[in-house]
Amino acid sequence: MTASKTTRQLTLTAMFIALVALLGLTPLGIIPLGFINVTILHIPVIIGALVLGPKGGLVLGCTFGLVSTLRAFGIPLPASALVSNLMAESPPLVVVMSMLPRLLVPLTSCGVCRLLERRGARRSASLAASAVAGALTNTIFYLGLMLLFYTLTALDATAVLGLIAGTGALGGGAEAVVAALVVTPVVLALEKIQKRK
């Protein structure tokens, strides 16, 4: 890798880290629904993973996880009611729930994109599918771990099951659609810019 390419990669990584932090630590990236939050933080993580590769994506996923962990601890904005209940029972489980799904997002996105392109899919189709896969990975694993941890800590999991399922279906579906609509043109534009340099 040439020095200019390394500098470009580091600059892009820093920009994506700053974007994830900005979205995660302000109301811009989290849409509070009272009992749970819907997020757009996965979008820069997916874009970064597809542009920078899995290693860069993992750095961004880790940033997303750290921001999510801070939010779970009420820094700088209060956590959702469901997270607060679990936090009262087991902060370590909340940290796992906040970190693990976020680390899986870039791996899933990159994996789906590579798999589809190996099978001959057009770049735009593989980007859209990988964005949807990354968004759904975030939703399914985050809410799935929340339900599992509610059960393990003897909190009333049946009371939250409907809320989690509803949020997963509505919020997760919306997050996936938005991800596909945003990620595809942004990645294609960034790749065009990189080819010119």
Coordinates of C-alpha atoms in Angstrom, one line a residue:
M1 CA 0.0 0.0 0.0
T2 CA 1.4 3.4 -1.0
A3 CA 1.8 6.2 1.5
S4 CA -0.9 8.3 -0.1
K5 CA -3.3 5.3 -0.1
T6 CA -2.5 4.7 3.6
T7 CA -3.1 8.4 4.4
R8 CA -6.4 8.3 2.5
Q9 CA -7.5 5.1 4.5
L10 CA -6.6 6.7 7.8
T11 CA -8.4 9.9 6.9
L12 CA -11.5 8.1 5.9
T13 CA -11.4 6.0 9.1
A14 CA -11.0 9.1 11.2
M15 CA -13.9 10.8 9.4
F16 CA -16.2 7.7 9.9
I17 CA -15.2 7.5 13.6
A18 CA -16.1 11.1 14.1
L19 CA -19.4 10.6 12.3
V20 CA -20.3 7.6 14.5
A21 CA -19.4 9.6 17.6
L22 CA -21.3 12.6 16.5
L23 CA -24.4 10.6 15.7
G24 CA -24.2 8.4 18.8
L25 CA -23.4 11.1 21.4
T26 CA -26.1 13.6 20.2
P27 CA -29.8 13.2 19.4
L28 CA -28.9 13.1 15.7
G29 CA -28.3 9.4 15.4
I30 CA -30.7 8.0 17.9
I31 CA -34.5 8.2 17.6
P32 CA -35.9 7.6 21.1
L33 CA -39.3 5.7 21.2
G34 CA -39.4 5.8 25.0
F35 CA -39.0 2.1 25.7
I36 CA -36.3 1.6 23.1
N37 CA -34.2 3.6 20.6
V38 CA -34.0 3.3 16.8
T39 CA -30.6 4.2 15.4
I40 CA -28.9 5.2 12.2
L41 CA -25.4 4.6 13.6
H42 CA -25.0 1.4 11.7
I43 CA -25.0 3.3 8.4
P44 CA -21.5 4.9 8.6
V45 CA -20.2 1.6 10.0
I46 CA -21.6 -0.3 7.0
I47 CA -20.3 2.4 4.5
G48 CA -16.9 2.3 6.2
A49 CA -16.7 -1.4 6.1
L50 CA -17.5 -1.6 2.4
V51 CA -15.1 1.2 1.5
L52 CA -12.2 0.4 4.0
G53 CA -12.7 -3.4 4.3
P54 CA -13.3 -5.6 7.3
K55 CA -10.5 -4.3 9.4
G56 CA -11.5 -0.7 9.1
G57 CA -15.1 -1.8 9.5
L58 CA -14.2 -3.5 12.8
V59 CA -12.7 -0.3 14.1
L60 CA -15.9 1.5 13.2
G61 CA -18.0 -1.3 14.8
C62 CA -16.0 -1.0 17.9
T63 CA -16.6 2.8 17.9
F64 CA -20.4 2.1 17.5
G65 CA -20.2 -0.4 20.4
L66 CA -18.4 2.1 22.7
V67 CA -20.8 4.9 21.9
S68 CA -23.7 2.5 22.5
T69 CA -22.2 1.4 25.8
L70 CA -21.8 5.1 26.9
R71 CA -25.4 5.6 26.0
A72 CA -26.4 2.6 28.1
F73 CA -24.7 4.2 31.1
G74 CA -26.6 7.4 30.4
I75 CA -23.7 9.3 28.9
P76 CA -24.5 11.9 27.6
L77 CA -28.2 11.2 27.1
P78 CA -30.4 8.8 29.1
A79 CA -30.7 5.2 28.1
S80 CA -34.0 3.6 27.0
A81 CA -36.3 2.1 29.6
L82 CA -35.5 -1.5 28.5
V83 CA -31.8 -0.9 28.7
S84 CA -32.1 0.9 32.1
N85 CA -33.9 -2.1 33.5
L86 CA -31.2 -4.5 32.4
M87 CA -28.5 -2.1 33.5
A88 CA -29.9 -2.2 37.1
E89 CA -29.5 -6.0 37.1
S90 CA -26.2 -6.6 35.2
P91 CA -24.0 -3.8 33.7
P92 CA -21.6 -6.4 32.2
L93 CA -24.4 -8.0 30.2
V94 CA -25.4 -4.6 28.9
V95 CA -21.8 -4.0 27.8
V96 CA -21.8 -7.3 25.9
M97 CA -25.2 -6.4 24.3
S98 CA -23.9 -3.0 23.3
M99 CA -20.6 -4.3 21.8
L100 CA -21.1 -7.7 20.2
P101 CA -23.8 -6.9 17.6
R102 CA -21.9 -3.8 16.6
L103 CA -18.8 -5.8 15.8
L104 CA -20.8 -8.2 13.7
V105 CA -22.3 -5.5 11.5
P106 CA -19.2 -4.8 9.4
L107 CA -18.3 -8.5 9.2
T108 CA -21.8 -9.4 7.9
S109 CA -21.9 -6.5 5.5
C110 CA -18.5 -7.3 4.0
G111 CA -19.2 -11.0 3.9
V112 CA -22.6 -10.6 2.1
C113 CA -21.1 -8.2 -0.4
R114 CA -18.2 -10.5 -1.3
L115 CA -20.5 -13.5 -1.5
L116 CA -22.9 -11.8 -3.9
E117 CA -20.2 -10.4 -6.1
R118 CA -18.5 -13.8 -6.4
R119 CA -21.9 -15.1 -7.7
G120 CA -22.0 -12.3 -10.3
A121 CA -24.3 -9.8 -8.7
R122 CA -24.0 -6.2 -9.8
R123 CA -22.1 -3.9 -7.5
S124 CA -25.2 -1.8 -6.7
A125 CA -27.3 -4.9 -5.8
S126 CA -24.6 -6.4 -3.7
L127 CA -24.1 -3.0 -1.8
A128 CA -27.9 -2.7 -1.1
A129 CA -28.1 -6.3 0.1
S130 CA -25.0 -6.0 2.3
A131 CA -26.5 -2.8 3.8
V132 CA -29.8 -4.6 4.6
A133 CA -27.8 -7.5 6.0
G134 CA -25.7 -5.2 8.2
A135 CA -28.7 -3.4 9.5
L136 CA -30.7 -6.5 10.3
T137 CA -27.6 -8.1 12.0
N138 CA -27.5 -5.1 14.3
T139 CA -31.3 -5.3 15.1
I140 CA -31.6 -9.1 15.4
F141 CA -28.5 -9.6 17.6
Y142 CA -29.0 -6.5 19.8
L143 CA -32.7 -7.3 20.5
G144 CA -32.0 -11.0 20.7
L145 CA -29.3 -10.5 23.3
M146 CA -31.6 -8.1 25.2
L147 CA -34.3 -10.8 25.4
L148 CA -31.8 -13.5 26.4
F149 CA -30.3 -11.3 29.1
Y150 CA -33.7 -10.3 30.4
T151 CA -34.4 -14.0 30.8
L152 CA -31.0 -14.8 32.4
T153 CA -31.4 -12.0 34.9
A154 CA -34.9 -13.1 35.8
L155 CA -36.5 -9.9 34.6
D156 CA -39.9 -10.3 33.1
A157 CA -39.0 -11.2 29.5
T158 CA -42.6 -11.9 28.5
A159 CA -43.5 -8.3 29.3
V160 CA -40.8 -7.0 26.9
L161 CA -41.2 -9.7 24.2
G162 CA -44.0 -7.8 22.4
L163 CA -42.1 -4.5 22.6
I164 CA -38.9 -6.1 21.3
A165 CA -40.7 -7.9 18.5
G166 CA -42.6 -4.8 17.5
T167 CA -39.5 -2.6 17.6
G168 CA -37.5 -5.2 15.7
A169 CA -40.1 -5.5 13.0
L170 CA -40.9 -1.8 12.6
G171 CA -37.7 -0.1 13.6
G172 CA -35.4 -2.8 12.2
G173 CA -37.3 -2.9 8.9
A174 CA -37.1 0.9 8.6
E175 CA -33.4 0.9 9.6
A176 CA -32.7 -1.7 6.8
V177 CA -34.5 0.2 4.1
V178 CA -32.8 3.5 5.0
A179 CA -29.4 1.7 5.1
A180 CA -29.9 0.3 1.6
L181 CA -31.1 3.7 0.2
V182 CA -28.1 5.6 1.8
V183 CA -25.3 3.1 1.7
T184 CA -25.5 2.2 -2.0
P185 CA -25.1 5.7 -3.6
V186 CA -22.6 6.8 -1.0
V187 CA -20.3 3.8 -1.4
L188 CA -20.5 4.1 -5.2
A189 CA -19.6 7.8 -5.0
L190 CA -16.7 7.2 -2.7
E191 CA -15.3 4.4 -4.9
K192 CA -15.6 6.8 -7.9
I193 CA -13.6 9.4 -6.0
Q194 CA -11.0 6.9 -5.0
K195 CA -10.5 5.7 -8.6
R196 CA -9.8 9.2 -9.8
K197 CA -6.9 9.6 -7.3

